[in-house]
Coordinates of C-alpha atoms in Angstrom, one line a residue:
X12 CA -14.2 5.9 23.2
X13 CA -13.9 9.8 23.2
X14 CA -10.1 10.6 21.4
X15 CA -9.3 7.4 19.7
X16 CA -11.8 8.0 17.2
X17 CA -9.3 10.7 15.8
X18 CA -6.8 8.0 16.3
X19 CA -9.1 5.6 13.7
X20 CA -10.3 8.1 11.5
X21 CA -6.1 8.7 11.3
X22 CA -5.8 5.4 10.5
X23 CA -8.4 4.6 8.2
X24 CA -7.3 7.8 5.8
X25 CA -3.5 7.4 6.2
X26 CA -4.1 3.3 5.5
X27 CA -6.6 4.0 2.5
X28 CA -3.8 6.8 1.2
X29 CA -3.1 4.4 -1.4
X30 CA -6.3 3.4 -3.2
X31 CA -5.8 6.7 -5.9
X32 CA -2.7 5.3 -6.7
X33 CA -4.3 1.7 -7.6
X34 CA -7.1 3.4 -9.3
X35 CA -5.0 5.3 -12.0
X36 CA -2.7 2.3 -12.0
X37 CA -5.3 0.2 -13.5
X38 CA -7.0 2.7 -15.3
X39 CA -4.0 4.0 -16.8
X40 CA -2.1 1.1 -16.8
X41 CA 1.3 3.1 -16.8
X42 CA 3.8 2.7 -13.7
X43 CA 7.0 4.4 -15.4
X44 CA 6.0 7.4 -12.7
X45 CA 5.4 5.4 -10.0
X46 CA 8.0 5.0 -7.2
X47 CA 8.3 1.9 -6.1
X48 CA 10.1 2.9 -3.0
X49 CA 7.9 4.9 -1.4
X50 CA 5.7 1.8 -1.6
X51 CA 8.5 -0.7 -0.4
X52 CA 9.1 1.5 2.6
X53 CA 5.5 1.8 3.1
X54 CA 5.5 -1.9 3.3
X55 CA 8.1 -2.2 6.3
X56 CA 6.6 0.3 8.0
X57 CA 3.1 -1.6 8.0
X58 CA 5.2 -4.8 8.9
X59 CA 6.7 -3.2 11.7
X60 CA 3.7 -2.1 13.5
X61 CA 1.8 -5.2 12.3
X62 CA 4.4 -6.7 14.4
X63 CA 4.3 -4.3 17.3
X64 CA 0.4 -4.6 17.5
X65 CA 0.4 -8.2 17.1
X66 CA 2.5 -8.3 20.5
X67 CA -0.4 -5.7 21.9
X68 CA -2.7 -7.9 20.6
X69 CA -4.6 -4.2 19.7
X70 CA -7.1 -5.7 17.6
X71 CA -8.1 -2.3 15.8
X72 CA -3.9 -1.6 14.7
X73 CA -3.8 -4.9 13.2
X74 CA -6.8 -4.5 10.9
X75 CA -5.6 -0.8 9.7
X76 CA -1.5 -2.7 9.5
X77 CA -2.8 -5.5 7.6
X78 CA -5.1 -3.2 5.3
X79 CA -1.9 -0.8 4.7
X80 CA 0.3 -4.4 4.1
X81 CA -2.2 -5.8 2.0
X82 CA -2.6 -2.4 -0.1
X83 CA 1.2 -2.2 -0.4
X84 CA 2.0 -5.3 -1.6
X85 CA -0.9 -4.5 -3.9
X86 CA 0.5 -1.5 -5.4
X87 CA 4.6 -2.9 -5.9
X88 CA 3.0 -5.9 -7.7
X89 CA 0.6 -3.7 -9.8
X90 CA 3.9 -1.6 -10.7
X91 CA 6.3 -3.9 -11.1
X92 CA 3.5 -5.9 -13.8
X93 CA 2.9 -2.9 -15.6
X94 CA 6.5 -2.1 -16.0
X95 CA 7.2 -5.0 -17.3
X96 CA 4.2 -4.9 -19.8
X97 CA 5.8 -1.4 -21.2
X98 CA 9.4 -3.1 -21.1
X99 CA 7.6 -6.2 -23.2
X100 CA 6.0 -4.0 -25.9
X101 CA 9.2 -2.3 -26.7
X102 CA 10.8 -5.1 -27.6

């Protein structure tokens, strides 16, 4: 195994970089800060090497990319439902 535990521990911390986020989404329920951007980019990026590891068939890239996919769609649909709940109670 020797050096690609530092390339899992990597990808577990990088992949799980979004869980804070979540958690003070739903705890705060206020997106107005949040950039849904960063989290749309995030998204193709996961894609990407979901894609590229896919064709490796590297088992252990595919779980992190479809964690980090998962998570991302996760967060842009948690935004984009609290926005609209703040847009809603203005009205």
């Amino acid at each position: 195994m020797g050096l690609e535990v530092f390339g899992v521990i990597g990808a577990i911390v990088s992949q799980a970089a979004g869980i804070p986020q979540l958690l003070r989404l739903l705890k705060t329920r206020k997106a107005r800060d949040v950039s849904l951007l960063t989290f749309i980019m995030l998204l193709v990026g996961n894609l990407i090497m979901l894609f590229y590891f896919s064709i490796c068939f590297d088992i252990v890239g595919l779980t992190f990319s479809s964690f980090g996919t998962v998570m991302c769609l996760i967060l842009i649909v948690v935004t984009i439902l609290f926005r609209r709940n703040v847009n809603h109670e203005r009205e």
